[in-house]
PDB file of C-alpha atoms and ligand atoms in Angstrom:
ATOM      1  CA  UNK G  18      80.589  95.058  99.984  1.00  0.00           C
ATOM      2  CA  UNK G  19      80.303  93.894  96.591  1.00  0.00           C
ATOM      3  CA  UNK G  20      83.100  93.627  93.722  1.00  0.00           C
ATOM      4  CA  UNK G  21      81.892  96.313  91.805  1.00  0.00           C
ATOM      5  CA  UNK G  22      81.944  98.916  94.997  1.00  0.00           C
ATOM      6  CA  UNK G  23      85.665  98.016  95.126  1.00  0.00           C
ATOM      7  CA  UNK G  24      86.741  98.326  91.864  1.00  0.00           C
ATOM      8  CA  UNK G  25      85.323 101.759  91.798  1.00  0.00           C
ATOM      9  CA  UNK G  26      86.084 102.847  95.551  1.00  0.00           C
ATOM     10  CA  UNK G  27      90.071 101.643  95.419  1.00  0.00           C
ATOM     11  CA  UNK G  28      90.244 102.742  91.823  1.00  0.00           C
ATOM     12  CA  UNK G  29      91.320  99.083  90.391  1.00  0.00           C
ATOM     13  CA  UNK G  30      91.829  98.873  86.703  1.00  0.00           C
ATOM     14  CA  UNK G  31      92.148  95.775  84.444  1.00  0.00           C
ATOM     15  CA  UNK G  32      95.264  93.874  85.021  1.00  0.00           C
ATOM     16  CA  UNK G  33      97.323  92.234  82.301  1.00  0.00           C
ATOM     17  CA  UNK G  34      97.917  89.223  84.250  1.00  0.00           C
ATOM     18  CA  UNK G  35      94.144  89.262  85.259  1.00  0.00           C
ATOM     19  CA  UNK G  36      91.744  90.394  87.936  1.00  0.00           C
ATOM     20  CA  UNK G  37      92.346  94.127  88.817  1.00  0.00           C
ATOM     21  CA  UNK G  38      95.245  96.382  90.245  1.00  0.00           C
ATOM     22  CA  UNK G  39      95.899 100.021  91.691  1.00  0.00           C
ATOM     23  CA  UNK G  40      99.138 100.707  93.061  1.00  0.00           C
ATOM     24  CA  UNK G  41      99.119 102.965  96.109  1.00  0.00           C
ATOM     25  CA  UNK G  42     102.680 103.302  96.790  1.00  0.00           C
ATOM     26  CA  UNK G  43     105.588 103.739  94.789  1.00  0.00           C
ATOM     27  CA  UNK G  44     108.966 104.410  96.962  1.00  0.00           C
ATOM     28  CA  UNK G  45     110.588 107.223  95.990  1.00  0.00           C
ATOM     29  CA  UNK G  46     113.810 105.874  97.409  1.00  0.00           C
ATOM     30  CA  UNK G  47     115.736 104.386  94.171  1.00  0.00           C
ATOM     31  CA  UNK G  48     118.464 101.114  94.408  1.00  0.00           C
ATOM     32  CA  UNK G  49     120.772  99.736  92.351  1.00  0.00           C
ATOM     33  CA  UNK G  50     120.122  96.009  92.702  1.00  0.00           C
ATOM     34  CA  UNK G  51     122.154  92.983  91.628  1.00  0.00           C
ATOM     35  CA  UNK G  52     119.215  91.284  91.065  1.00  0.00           C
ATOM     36  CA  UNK G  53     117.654  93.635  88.656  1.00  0.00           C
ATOM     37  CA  UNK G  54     120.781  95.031  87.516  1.00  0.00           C
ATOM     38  CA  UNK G  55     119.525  98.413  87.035  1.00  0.00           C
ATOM     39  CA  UNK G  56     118.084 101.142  89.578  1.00  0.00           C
ATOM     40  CA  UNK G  57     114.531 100.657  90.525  1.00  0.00           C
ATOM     41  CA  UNK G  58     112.100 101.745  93.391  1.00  0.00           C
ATOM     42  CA  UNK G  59     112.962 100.200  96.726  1.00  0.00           C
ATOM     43  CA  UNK G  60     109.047  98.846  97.104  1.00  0.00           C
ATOM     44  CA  UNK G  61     105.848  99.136  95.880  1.00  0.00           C
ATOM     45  CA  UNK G  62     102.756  98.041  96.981  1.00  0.00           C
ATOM     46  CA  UNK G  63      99.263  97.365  95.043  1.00  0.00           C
ATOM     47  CA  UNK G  64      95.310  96.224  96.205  1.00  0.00           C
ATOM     48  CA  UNK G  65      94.731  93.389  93.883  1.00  0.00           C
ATOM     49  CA  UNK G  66      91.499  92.104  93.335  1.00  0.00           C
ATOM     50  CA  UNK G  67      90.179  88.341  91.471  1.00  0.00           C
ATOM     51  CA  UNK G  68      86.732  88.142  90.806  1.00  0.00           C
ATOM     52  CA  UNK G  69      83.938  85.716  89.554  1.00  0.00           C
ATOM     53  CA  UNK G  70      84.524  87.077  85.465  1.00  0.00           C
ATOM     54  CA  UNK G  71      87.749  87.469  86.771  1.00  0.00           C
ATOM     55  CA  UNK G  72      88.934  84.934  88.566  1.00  0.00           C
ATOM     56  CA  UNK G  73      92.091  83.918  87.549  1.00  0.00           C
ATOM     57  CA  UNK G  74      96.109  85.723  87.626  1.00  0.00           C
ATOM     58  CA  UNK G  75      97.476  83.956  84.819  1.00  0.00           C
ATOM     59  CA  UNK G  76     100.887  82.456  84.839  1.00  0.00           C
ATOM     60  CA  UNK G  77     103.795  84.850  85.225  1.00  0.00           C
ATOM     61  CA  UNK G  78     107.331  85.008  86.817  1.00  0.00           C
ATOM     62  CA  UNK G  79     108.993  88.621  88.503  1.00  0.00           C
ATOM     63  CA  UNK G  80     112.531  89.612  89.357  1.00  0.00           C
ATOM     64  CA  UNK G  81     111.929  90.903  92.443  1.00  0.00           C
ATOM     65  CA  UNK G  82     109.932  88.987  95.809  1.00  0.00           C
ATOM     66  CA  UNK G  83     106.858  89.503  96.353  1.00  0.00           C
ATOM     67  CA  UNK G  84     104.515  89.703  99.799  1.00  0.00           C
ATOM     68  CA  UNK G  85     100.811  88.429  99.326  1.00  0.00           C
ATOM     69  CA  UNK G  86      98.735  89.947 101.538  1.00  0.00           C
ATOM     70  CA  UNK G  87      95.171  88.748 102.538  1.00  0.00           C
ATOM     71  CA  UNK G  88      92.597  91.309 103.216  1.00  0.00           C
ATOM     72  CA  UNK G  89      89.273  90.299 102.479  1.00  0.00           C
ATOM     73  CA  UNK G  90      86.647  88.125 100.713  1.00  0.00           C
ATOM     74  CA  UNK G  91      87.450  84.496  99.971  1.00  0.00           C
ATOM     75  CA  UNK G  92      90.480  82.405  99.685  1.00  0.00           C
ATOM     76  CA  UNK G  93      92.713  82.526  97.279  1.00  0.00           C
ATOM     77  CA  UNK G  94      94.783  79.351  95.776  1.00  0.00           C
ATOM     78  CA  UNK G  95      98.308  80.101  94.583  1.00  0.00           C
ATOM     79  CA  UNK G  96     100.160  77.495  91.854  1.00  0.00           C
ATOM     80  CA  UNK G  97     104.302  78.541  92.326  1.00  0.00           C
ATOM     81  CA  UNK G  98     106.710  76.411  90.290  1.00  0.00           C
ATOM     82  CA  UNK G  99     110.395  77.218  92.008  1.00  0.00           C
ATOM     83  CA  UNK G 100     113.870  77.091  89.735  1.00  0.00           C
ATOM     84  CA  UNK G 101     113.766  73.480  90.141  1.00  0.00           C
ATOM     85  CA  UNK G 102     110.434  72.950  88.905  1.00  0.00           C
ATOM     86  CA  UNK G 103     107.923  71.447  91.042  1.00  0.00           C
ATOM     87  CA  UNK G 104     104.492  72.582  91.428  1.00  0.00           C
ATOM     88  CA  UNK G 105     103.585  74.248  94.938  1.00  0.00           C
ATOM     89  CA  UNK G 106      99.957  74.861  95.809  1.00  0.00           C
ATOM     90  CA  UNK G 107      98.858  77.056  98.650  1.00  0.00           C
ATOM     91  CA  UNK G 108      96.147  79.194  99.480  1.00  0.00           C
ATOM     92  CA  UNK G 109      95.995  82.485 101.004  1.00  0.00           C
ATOM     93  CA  UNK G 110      93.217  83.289 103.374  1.00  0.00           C
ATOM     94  CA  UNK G 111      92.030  83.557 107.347  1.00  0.00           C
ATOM     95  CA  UNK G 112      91.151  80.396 107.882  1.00  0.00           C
ATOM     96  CA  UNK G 113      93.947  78.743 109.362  1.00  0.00           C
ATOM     97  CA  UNK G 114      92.367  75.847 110.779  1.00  0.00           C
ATOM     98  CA  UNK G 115      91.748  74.824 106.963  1.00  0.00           C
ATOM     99  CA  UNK G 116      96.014  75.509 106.658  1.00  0.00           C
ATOM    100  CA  UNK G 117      95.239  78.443 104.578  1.00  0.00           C
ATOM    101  CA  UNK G 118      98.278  81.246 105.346  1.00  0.00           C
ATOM    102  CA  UNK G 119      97.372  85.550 105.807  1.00  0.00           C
ATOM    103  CA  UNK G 120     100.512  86.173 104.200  1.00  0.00           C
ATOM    104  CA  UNK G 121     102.532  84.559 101.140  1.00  0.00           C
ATOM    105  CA  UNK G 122     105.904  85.151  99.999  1.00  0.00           C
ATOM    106  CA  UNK G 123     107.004  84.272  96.323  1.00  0.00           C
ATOM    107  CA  UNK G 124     110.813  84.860  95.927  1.00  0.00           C
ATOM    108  CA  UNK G 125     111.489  86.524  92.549  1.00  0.00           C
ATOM    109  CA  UNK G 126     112.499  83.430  89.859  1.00  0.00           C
ATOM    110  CA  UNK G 127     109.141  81.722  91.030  1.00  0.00           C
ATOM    111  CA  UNK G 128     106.792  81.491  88.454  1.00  0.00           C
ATOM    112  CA  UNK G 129     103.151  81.998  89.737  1.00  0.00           C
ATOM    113  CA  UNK G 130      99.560  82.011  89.258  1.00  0.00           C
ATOM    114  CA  UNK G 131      96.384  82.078  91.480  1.00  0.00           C
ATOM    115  CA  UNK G 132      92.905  81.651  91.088  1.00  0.00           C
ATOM    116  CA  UNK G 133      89.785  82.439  92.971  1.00  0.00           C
ATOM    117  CA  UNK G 134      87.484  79.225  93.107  1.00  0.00           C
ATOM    118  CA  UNK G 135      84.860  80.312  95.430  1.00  0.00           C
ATOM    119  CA  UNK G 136      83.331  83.629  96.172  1.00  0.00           C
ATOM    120  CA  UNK G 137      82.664  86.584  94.739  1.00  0.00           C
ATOM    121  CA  UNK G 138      85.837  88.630  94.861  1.00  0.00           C
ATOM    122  CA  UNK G 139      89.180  88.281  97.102  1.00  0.00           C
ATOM    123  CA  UNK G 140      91.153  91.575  97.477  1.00  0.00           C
ATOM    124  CA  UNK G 141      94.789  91.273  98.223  1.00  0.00           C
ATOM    125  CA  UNK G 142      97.770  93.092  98.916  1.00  0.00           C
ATOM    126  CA  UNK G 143     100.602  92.799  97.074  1.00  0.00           C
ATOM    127  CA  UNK G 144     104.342  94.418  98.334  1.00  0.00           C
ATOM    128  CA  UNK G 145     106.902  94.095  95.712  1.00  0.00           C
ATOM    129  CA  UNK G 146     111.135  94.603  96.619  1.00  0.00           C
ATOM    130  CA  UNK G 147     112.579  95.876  94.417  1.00  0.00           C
ATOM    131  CA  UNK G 148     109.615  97.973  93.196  1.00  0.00           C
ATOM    132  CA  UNK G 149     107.485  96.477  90.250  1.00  0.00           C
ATOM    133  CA  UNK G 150     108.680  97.628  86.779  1.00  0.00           C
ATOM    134  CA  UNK G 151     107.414  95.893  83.772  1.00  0.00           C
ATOM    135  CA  UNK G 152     110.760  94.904  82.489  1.00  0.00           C
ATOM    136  CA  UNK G 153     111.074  92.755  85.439  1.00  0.00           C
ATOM    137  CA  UNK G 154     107.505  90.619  84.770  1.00  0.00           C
ATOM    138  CA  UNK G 155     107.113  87.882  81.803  1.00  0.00           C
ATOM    139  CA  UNK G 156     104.110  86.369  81.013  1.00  0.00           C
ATOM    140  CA  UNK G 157     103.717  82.443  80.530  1.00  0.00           C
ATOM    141  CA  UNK G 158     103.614  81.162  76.956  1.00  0.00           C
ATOM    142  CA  UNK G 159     102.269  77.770  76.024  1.00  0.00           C
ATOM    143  CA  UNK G 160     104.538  76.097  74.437  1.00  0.00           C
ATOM    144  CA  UNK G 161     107.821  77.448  76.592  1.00  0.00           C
ATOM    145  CA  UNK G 162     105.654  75.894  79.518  1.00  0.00           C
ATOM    146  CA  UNK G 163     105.158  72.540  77.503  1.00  0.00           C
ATOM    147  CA  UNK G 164     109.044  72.489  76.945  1.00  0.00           C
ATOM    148  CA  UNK G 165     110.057  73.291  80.173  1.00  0.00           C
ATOM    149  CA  UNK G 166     107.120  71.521  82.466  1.00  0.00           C
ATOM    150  CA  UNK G 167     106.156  68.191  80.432  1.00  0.00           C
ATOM    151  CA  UNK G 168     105.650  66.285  83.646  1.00  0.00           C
ATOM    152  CA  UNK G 169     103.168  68.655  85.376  1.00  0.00           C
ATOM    153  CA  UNK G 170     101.571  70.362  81.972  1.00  0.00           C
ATOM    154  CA  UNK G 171      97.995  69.360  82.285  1.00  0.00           C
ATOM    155  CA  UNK G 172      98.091  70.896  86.040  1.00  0.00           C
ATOM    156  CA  UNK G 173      99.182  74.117  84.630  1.00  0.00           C
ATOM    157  CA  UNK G 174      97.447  74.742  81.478  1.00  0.00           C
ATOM    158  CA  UNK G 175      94.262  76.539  82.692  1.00  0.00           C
ATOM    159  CA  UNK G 176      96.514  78.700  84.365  1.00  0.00           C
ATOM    160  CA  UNK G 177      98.344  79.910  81.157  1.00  0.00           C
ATOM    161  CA  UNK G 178      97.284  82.818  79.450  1.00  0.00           C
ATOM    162  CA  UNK G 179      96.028  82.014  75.704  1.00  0.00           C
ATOM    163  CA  UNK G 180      97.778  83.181  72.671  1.00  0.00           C
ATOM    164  CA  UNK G 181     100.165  85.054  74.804  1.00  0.00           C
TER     165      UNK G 181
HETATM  166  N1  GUN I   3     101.721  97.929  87.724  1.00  0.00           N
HETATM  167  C1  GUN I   3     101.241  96.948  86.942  1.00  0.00           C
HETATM  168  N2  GUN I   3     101.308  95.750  87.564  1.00  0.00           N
HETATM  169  C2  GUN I   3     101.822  95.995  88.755  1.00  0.00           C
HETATM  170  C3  GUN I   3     102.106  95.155  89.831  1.00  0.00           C
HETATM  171  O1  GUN I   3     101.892  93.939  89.799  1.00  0.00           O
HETATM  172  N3  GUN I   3     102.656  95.774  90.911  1.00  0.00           N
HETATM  173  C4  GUN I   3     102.875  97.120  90.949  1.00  0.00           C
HETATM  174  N4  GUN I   3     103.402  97.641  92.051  1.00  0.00           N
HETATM  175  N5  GUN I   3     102.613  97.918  89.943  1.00  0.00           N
HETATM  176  C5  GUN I   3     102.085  97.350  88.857  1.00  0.00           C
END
């Protein structure tokens, strides 16, 4: 199976946080949610897919959690900076004699990147409570991440999406 076979058979389109997306569910339940503050879907779940031109899911921070899935290819390294800002690292995969986990949670407040440093493609899953909305997702900027992450900067920088 090769990326290109993917991104045609699952339907994946560009994604603005980088690599590709489809969503394939979208609860038609809706919730109010304190966390949101407004009604939303009560999940949704997308394939998403990093690849050798597109290898990397650029800094970014949700309201809601969301459940990595691993389904196939190669690893995938995740970079998670929690409220109190240290820097996580931890890579989702099969391998579990190399530590690597099949499923990741990032709690909504994280922010979060990943990147794909070996391989061809790795296709994940991606569940998302409350259901992904836009309004919910910010994009990193450079110099808010300079401000707020001075001691762990050069770390993150590749991982920040240019003249965002
Ligand atoms: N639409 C655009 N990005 C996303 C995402 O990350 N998750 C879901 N469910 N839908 C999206």
């Amino acid at each position: 199976m090769h990326k290109n076979d993917l991104i045609q058979q699952l339907s994946l389109q560009s994604h603005p946080e980088g690599g590709y997306y489809s969503e394939i569910y979208r609860s038609g339940m809706m919730i109010e949610t304190d966390r949101v503050g407004q009604q939303r879907s009560a999940m949704t779940s997308i394939y998403y897919l990093l690849t050798d031109d597109s290898p990397i899911d650029y800094f970014h921070i949700n309201k809601s959690d969301i459940m990595h899935y691993f389904h196939l290819g190669s690893p995938v390294t995740y970079f998670l900076i929690p409220p109190d800002g240290t820097l996580q690292k931890c890579k989702l995969g099969l391998d579990l004699t190399k530590g690597e986990v099949p499923q990741l949670l990032v709690p909504g407040g994280y922010w979060k990147a990943a990147v794909l440093e070996e391989g061809e493609f790795g296709l994940l899953g991606e569940g998302v409570a409350p259901g992904f909305d836009f309004r919910d997702m910010k994009l990193g900027k450079d110099e808010d991440f300079r401000q707020q992450f001075p001691h762990i900067w050069d770390q993150l920088v590749p991982y920040i999406k240019s003249g965002y």
